[in-house]
Amino acid sequence: MTTAHDTSLRTRIVEEFARVAREHGKTLAPLTDDLALLDSGLDSLCLAIIVARLEDRLGVDPFSAADDADFPVTLADFVRLYEDAA
Amino acid sequence: MIVTGGSRGLGLVLVQRLADAGYRAVAIARKETNPLLSAIDDAAGAIEFVPFDLGDIAGIPALVQRLRKSFGPIHGLVNNAAVQFHGALALMPSAQIEQLVRLNTLSPIVLTKYVVRAMMADGGGRIVNVASIIGTTGYSGLAAYGATKASMIGFTRSLAREVGPMGVTVNAVAPGFMATDMTDALGDDQRRQIERRSALRRLPTIEDVAETVLFLLGDAATSITGTVVTVDAGNTA
């Protein structure tokens, strides 16, 4: 079930993807839930910047909290990690 | 500017020099020392102290979050904190070997992980790792320590390539033996022998090394990354 809170979280994450793509001159693929992050047009450094910015904005870093977290494959997986950590 | 191990030795001189040069310096160490307290008094707000046990790897993410909240964007990180245990490897307790790797290798790598991504998000930054000539040359009794210092040189070179495109420079400084608490363990004979074998017939001072770190953190070093600057009075020349 998607709540209003979850929707806004997804929106903030998508905004951050767009901002980092803009700053680093990358072309962003349409951000659908099943988009693989590796196909998003952003490289791993850009994804690291997104994680750092989201930590500033949301106060959480789900990747530090979990010991064995594999990096998420799709955008939906990525958003879910933040929803679970919120 | 963050300096680990900023309460004594090279780290303490470095935070003082950074404050003199107009930077805001944050010293991270387990405990305050009297010389650090008087440096803080003299610096009128330019030196801050944040107590933290750098062996607490799990606490590092929260430390970096706290540093950013308290002091804003991090321009520079100096991974200076280290321990040195001197003795034959064959007799060294495994717990000491583990502590060497934890404090000299694991801790700076994890700290850098969290600091560098904040630097990338902020558009750039400077990282200086304090290695040692023992990372590239041999000294009996320092095998495990030498391994940790060599690791910082490998770390420096690869990370420089990785984060260069994001405006972050990563360099190492490799001091020779200096007169610090760390080398007090050396006897006078060993010290004289090191001096005799150095091109300049003396040891480098802590100030010599601090100035080199300061240079790498400053505007003059914009185009320097992925390198190791040796400050050893010609000991390995």
Coordinates of C-alpha atoms in Angstrom, one line a residue:
Chain A
M1 CA 0.0 0.0 0.0
T2 CA 1.3 3.5 -0.9
T3 CA 0.6 6.2 1.6
A4 CA 0.9 10.0 1.1
H5 CA 4.1 10.0 3.0
D6 CA 5.6 7.3 0.8
T7 CA 4.6 9.2 -2.3
S8 CA 6.4 12.3 -1.1
L9 CA 9.5 10.3 -0.2
R10 CA 9.6 8.8 -3.7
T11 CA 9.1 12.3 -5.1
R12 CA 12.1 13.6 -3.1
I13 CA 14.3 10.7 -4.2
V14 CA 13.3 11.3 -7.8
E15 CA 14.0 15.0 -7.5
E16 CA 17.5 14.2 -6.2
F17 CA 18.2 11.9 -9.2
A18 CA 17.2 14.7 -11.5
R19 CA 19.3 17.3 -9.7
V20 CA 22.5 15.1 -9.7
A21 CA 22.0 14.2 -13.3
R22 CA 21.7 17.9 -14.2
E23 CA 24.8 18.9 -12.1
H24 CA 26.9 16.2 -13.8
G25 CA 25.6 16.5 -17.3
K26 CA 24.0 13.1 -17.4
T27 CA 20.9 12.1 -19.4
L28 CA 18.4 10.5 -17.1
A29 CA 16.3 7.6 -18.3
P30 CA 12.5 7.9 -17.5
L31 CA 12.4 7.0 -13.8
T32 CA 9.9 4.1 -13.7
D33 CA 9.8 1.7 -10.7
D34 CA 11.3 -1.2 -12.6
L35 CA 14.2 0.9 -14.0
A36 CA 17.5 -0.7 -13.2
L37 CA 19.7 1.9 -11.5
L38 CA 22.6 0.9 -13.7
D39 CA 20.5 1.9 -16.7
S40 CA 19.4 5.2 -15.2
G41 CA 22.2 7.1 -16.9
L42 CA 23.9 7.8 -13.5
D43 CA 27.2 6.2 -12.6
S44 CA 28.1 4.9 -9.1
L45 CA 29.7 8.2 -8.0
C46 CA 26.4 10.0 -8.8
L47 CA 24.5 7.4 -6.8
A48 CA 26.9 7.9 -3.9
I49 CA 26.2 11.7 -4.1
I50 CA 22.4 11.0 -4.1
V51 CA 22.8 8.8 -0.9
A52 CA 24.9 11.6 0.7
R53 CA 22.3 14.3 -0.2
L54 CA 19.4 12.2 1.0
E55 CA 21.2 11.6 4.3
D56 CA 21.3 15.4 4.7
R57 CA 17.7 15.9 3.7
L58 CA 16.1 12.9 5.4
G59 CA 18.5 12.2 8.2
V60 CA 18.8 8.5 7.3
D61 CA 21.3 6.4 5.4
P62 CA 19.8 2.9 5.0
F63 CA 23.1 1.7 3.6
S64 CA 25.0 2.4 6.8
A65 CA 22.3 1.0 9.0
A66 CA 22.3 -2.5 7.5
D67 CA 25.4 -4.7 7.7
D68 CA 24.9 -6.7 4.6
A69 CA 22.7 -4.5 2.4
D70 CA 23.3 -5.3 -1.3
F71 CA 22.9 -2.2 -3.4
P72 CA 19.4 -2.1 -4.7
V73 CA 18.8 -3.1 -8.3
T74 CA 15.8 -1.1 -9.4
L75 CA 14.5 2.3 -8.5
A76 CA 11.6 0.7 -6.6
D77 CA 14.1 -1.3 -4.5
F78 CA 16.0 1.9 -3.8
V79 CA 12.9 3.8 -2.7
R80 CA 11.7 0.8 -0.6
L81 CA 15.0 0.9 1.4
Y82 CA 14.4 4.5 2.3
E83 CA 10.7 3.8 3.2
D84 CA 11.8 0.9 5.5
A85 CA 14.4 3.1 7.1
A86 CA 12.1 6.1 7.6
Chain B
M1 CA 39.3 20.8 8.0
I2 CA 39.2 17.5 9.9
V3 CA 42.4 16.2 11.4
T4 CA 42.3 12.7 13.1
G5 CA 44.7 12.2 16.0
G6 CA 44.7 16.0 16.4
S7 CA 45.5 16.0 20.1
R8 CA 49.2 15.5 19.9
G9 CA 52.3 15.0 17.7
L10 CA 51.9 15.9 14.1
G11 CA 48.1 16.2 14.3
L12 CA 48.4 18.8 17.0
V13 CA 50.9 20.9 15.1
L14 CA 48.8 20.6 12.0
V15 CA 45.6 21.9 13.6
Q16 CA 47.6 24.8 15.0
R17 CA 49.1 25.6 11.5
L18 CA 45.6 25.2 9.9
A19 CA 44.2 27.7 12.4
D20 CA 47.1 30.1 11.7
A21 CA 46.4 29.8 8.0
G22 CA 42.8 30.9 8.5
Y23 CA 41.1 27.5 8.3
R24 CA 38.7 26.2 10.9
A25 CA 40.3 23.0 12.2
V26 CA 38.5 20.2 13.9
A27 CA 40.7 17.8 15.9
I28 CA 39.4 14.3 16.4
A29 CA 40.9 12.2 19.2
R30 CA 39.9 10.0 22.1
K31 CA 40.9 12.5 24.7
E32 CA 41.9 16.1 25.0
T33 CA 45.5 16.8 25.9
N34 CA 46.7 19.9 27.8
P35 CA 48.7 21.1 24.7
L36 CA 45.5 20.8 22.6
L37 CA 43.5 22.7 25.3
S38 CA 46.0 25.6 25.2
A39 CA 46.0 25.6 21.4
I40 CA 42.2 25.9 21.5
D41 CA 42.4 28.8 23.9
D42 CA 45.0 30.5 21.7
A43 CA 43.1 30.0 18.5
A44 CA 40.0 31.9 19.5
G45 CA 37.4 29.6 18.0
A46 CA 39.5 28.4 15.0
I47 CA 40.2 25.0 16.6
E48 CA 37.4 22.6 17.7
F49 CA 37.8 19.3 19.5
V50 CA 35.5 16.4 18.9
P51 CA 36.1 13.4 21.2
F52 CA 35.8 10.1 19.3
D53 CA 37.5 6.7 19.5
L54 CA 38.5 6.0 15.9
G55 CA 38.6 2.3 16.7
D56 CA 34.8 2.4 16.9
I57 CA 34.2 1.7 13.2
A58 CA 30.4 1.3 13.7
G59 CA 30.2 4.8 15.1
I60 CA 31.9 6.5 12.1
P61 CA 28.8 7.2 10.0
A62 CA 27.2 9.0 13.0
L63 CA 30.4 10.9 13.6
V64 CA 30.5 12.3 10.1
Q65 CA 26.8 13.2 10.3
R66 CA 27.5 15.1 13.5
L67 CA 30.6 16.9 12.0
R68 CA 28.5 18.1 9.1
K69 CA 25.7 19.3 11.3
S70 CA 28.0 21.1 13.6
F71 CA 30.5 22.6 11.2
G72 CA 28.9 22.5 7.7
P73 CA 30.7 21.3 4.5
I74 CA 34.0 19.5 5.0
H75 CA 36.7 20.9 2.8
G76 CA 39.6 18.7 3.9
L77 CA 40.3 15.5 5.8
V78 CA 43.7 14.5 7.1
N79 CA 43.9 10.9 8.1
N80 CA 46.7 11.2 10.6
A81 CA 45.7 9.1 13.6
A82 CA 47.7 5.9 13.9
V83 CA 49.3 3.6 16.4
Q84 CA 52.7 2.1 16.2
F85 CA 53.7 -1.1 18.0
H86 CA 57.4 -1.9 17.7
G87 CA 58.6 -5.5 18.0
A88 CA 59.4 -8.7 16.3
L89 CA 56.4 -9.9 14.4
A90 CA 57.0 -13.5 15.6
L91 CA 56.3 -12.3 19.2
M92 CA 53.7 -9.7 18.6
P93 CA 50.3 -10.4 20.1
S94 CA 47.6 -11.0 17.5
A95 CA 45.4 -8.5 19.3
Q96 CA 48.1 -5.8 18.7
I97 CA 48.3 -6.7 15.0
E98 CA 44.5 -6.4 14.8
Q99 CA 44.6 -3.1 16.5
L100 CA 47.2 -1.8 14.1
V101 CA 45.1 -2.7 11.1
R102 CA 41.9 -1.4 12.7
L103 CA 43.3 2.0 13.6
N104 CA 45.8 2.6 10.8
T105 CA 43.9 1.0 7.9
L106 CA 40.2 0.1 8.5
S107 CA 39.3 3.3 10.4
P108 CA 40.7 5.8 7.9
I109 CA 39.2 4.0 5.0
V110 CA 35.7 3.9 6.5
L111 CA 36.0 7.5 7.7
T112 CA 37.1 8.6 4.2
K113 CA 34.1 6.7 2.7
Y114 CA 31.6 8.9 4.6
V115 CA 33.6 12.1 4.2
V116 CA 34.4 11.8 0.5
R117 CA 30.8 11.3 -0.6
A118 CA 29.8 14.4 1.3
M119 CA 32.7 16.2 -0.4
M120 CA 31.5 14.9 -3.8
A121 CA 28.0 16.1 -3.0
D122 CA 29.4 19.5 -2.1
G123 CA 31.5 19.7 -5.3
G124 CA 35.0 18.9 -4.2
G125 CA 37.5 18.5 -1.4
R126 CA 41.0 17.5 -0.2
I127 CA 42.1 14.3 1.4
V128 CA 45.6 13.7 2.8
N129 CA 46.6 10.4 4.2
V130 CA 49.6 10.3 6.5
A131 CA 51.6 7.2 5.5
S132 CA 55.3 6.6 6.3
I133 CA 58.5 5.8 4.6
I134 CA 58.0 2.4 6.3
G135 CA 55.3 1.8 3.8
T136 CA 57.9 1.5 1.1
T137 CA 61.1 0.7 2.8
G138 CA 61.9 -1.8 5.5
Y139 CA 62.6 -1.4 9.2
S140 CA 63.0 -4.3 11.5
G141 CA 60.3 -4.5 14.1
L142 CA 57.7 -2.6 12.1
A143 CA 56.4 -5.2 9.7
A144 CA 52.7 -5.0 10.7
Y145 CA 52.9 -1.2 11.0
G146 CA 54.6 -1.0 7.6
A147 CA 51.8 -3.1 6.1
T148 CA 49.2 -0.6 7.3
K149 CA 51.2 2.3 6.0
A150 CA 51.7 0.7 2.6
S151 CA 48.0 0.1 2.5
M152 CA 47.3 3.8 2.8
I153 CA 49.5 4.5 -0.2
G154 CA 47.6 2.0 -2.3
F155 CA 44.3 3.5 -1.0
T156 CA 45.5 7.0 -1.9
R157 CA 46.3 6.1 -5.5
S158 CA 43.1 4.2 -6.4
L159 CA 40.8 6.6 -4.6
A160 CA 42.4 9.6 -6.3
R161 CA 41.4 8.0 -9.7
E162 CA 38.0 7.2 -8.4
V163 CA 37.0 10.6 -7.0
G164 CA 39.1 12.9 -9.2
P165 CA 36.2 13.4 -11.7
M166 CA 34.2 14.8 -8.7
G167 CA 36.8 17.4 -7.8
V168 CA 38.3 15.6 -4.8
T169 CA 42.1 15.3 -4.6
V170 CA 43.7 12.4 -2.6
N171 CA 47.4 12.5 -1.7
A172 CA 49.7 10.9 0.9
V173 CA 52.5 12.3 2.9
A174 CA 55.2 9.8 3.9
P175 CA 57.3 11.2 6.8
G176 CA 60.6 9.6 7.8
F177 CA 61.3 9.2 11.5
M178 CA 60.5 12.4 13.3
A179 CA 61.0 13.4 16.9
T180 CA 57.5 12.6 18.2
D181 CA 56.0 10.5 21.0
M182 CA 55.8 7.7 18.4
T183 CA 59.6 7.6 17.9
D184 CA 60.5 8.1 21.5
A185 CA 60.6 4.3 21.6
L186 CA 63.7 4.4 19.5
G187 CA 66.9 4.4 21.4
D188 CA 69.5 7.2 20.9
D189 CA 71.8 4.9 18.9
Q190 CA 69.0 4.1 16.5
R191 CA 68.2 7.7 16.2
R192 CA 71.8 8.7 15.4
Q193 CA 72.0 5.9 12.9
I194 CA 68.9 7.2 11.1
E195 CA 70.4 10.7 11.1
R196 CA 73.7 9.4 9.7
R197 CA 72.0 7.6 6.9
S198 CA 69.9 10.6 5.8
A199 CA 71.1 12.9 3.1
L200 CA 70.6 16.0 5.3
R201 CA 72.2 14.3 8.3
R202 CA 69.2 15.0 10.5
L203 CA 65.6 14.0 11.1
P204 CA 62.7 15.9 9.6
T205 CA 60.8 18.0 12.1
I206 CA 57.1 17.7 12.7
E207 CA 56.7 21.2 11.4
D208 CA 58.3 20.2 8.1
V209 CA 55.7 17.5 7.7
A210 CA 52.8 19.7 8.8
E211 CA 53.8 22.3 6.2
T212 CA 53.7 19.7 3.4
V213 CA 50.2 18.5 4.5
L214 CA 49.1 22.2 4.6
F215 CA 50.4 22.7 1.1
L216 CA 48.4 19.7 -0.2
L217 CA 45.3 21.1 1.4
G218 CA 45.7 24.5 0.0
D219 CA 45.0 26.2 -3.4
A220 CA 48.5 25.8 -4.6
A221 CA 48.0 22.0 -4.8
T222 CA 44.9 22.0 -7.1
S223 CA 46.6 19.9 -9.7
I224 CA 48.2 17.4 -7.4
T225 CA 46.4 14.1 -6.8
G226 CA 47.2 10.4 -6.3
T227 CA 50.8 11.0 -5.3
V228 CA 53.0 10.5 -2.2
V229 CA 55.2 13.3 -0.9
T230 CA 58.1 12.0 1.1
V231 CA 59.4 14.2 3.9
D232 CA 62.4 12.3 5.3
A233 CA 65.4 14.6 5.1
G234 CA 66.7 12.3 2.4
N235 CA 66.6 9.1 4.4
T236 CA 65.4 7.1 1.5
A237 CA 67.1 9.1 -1.2

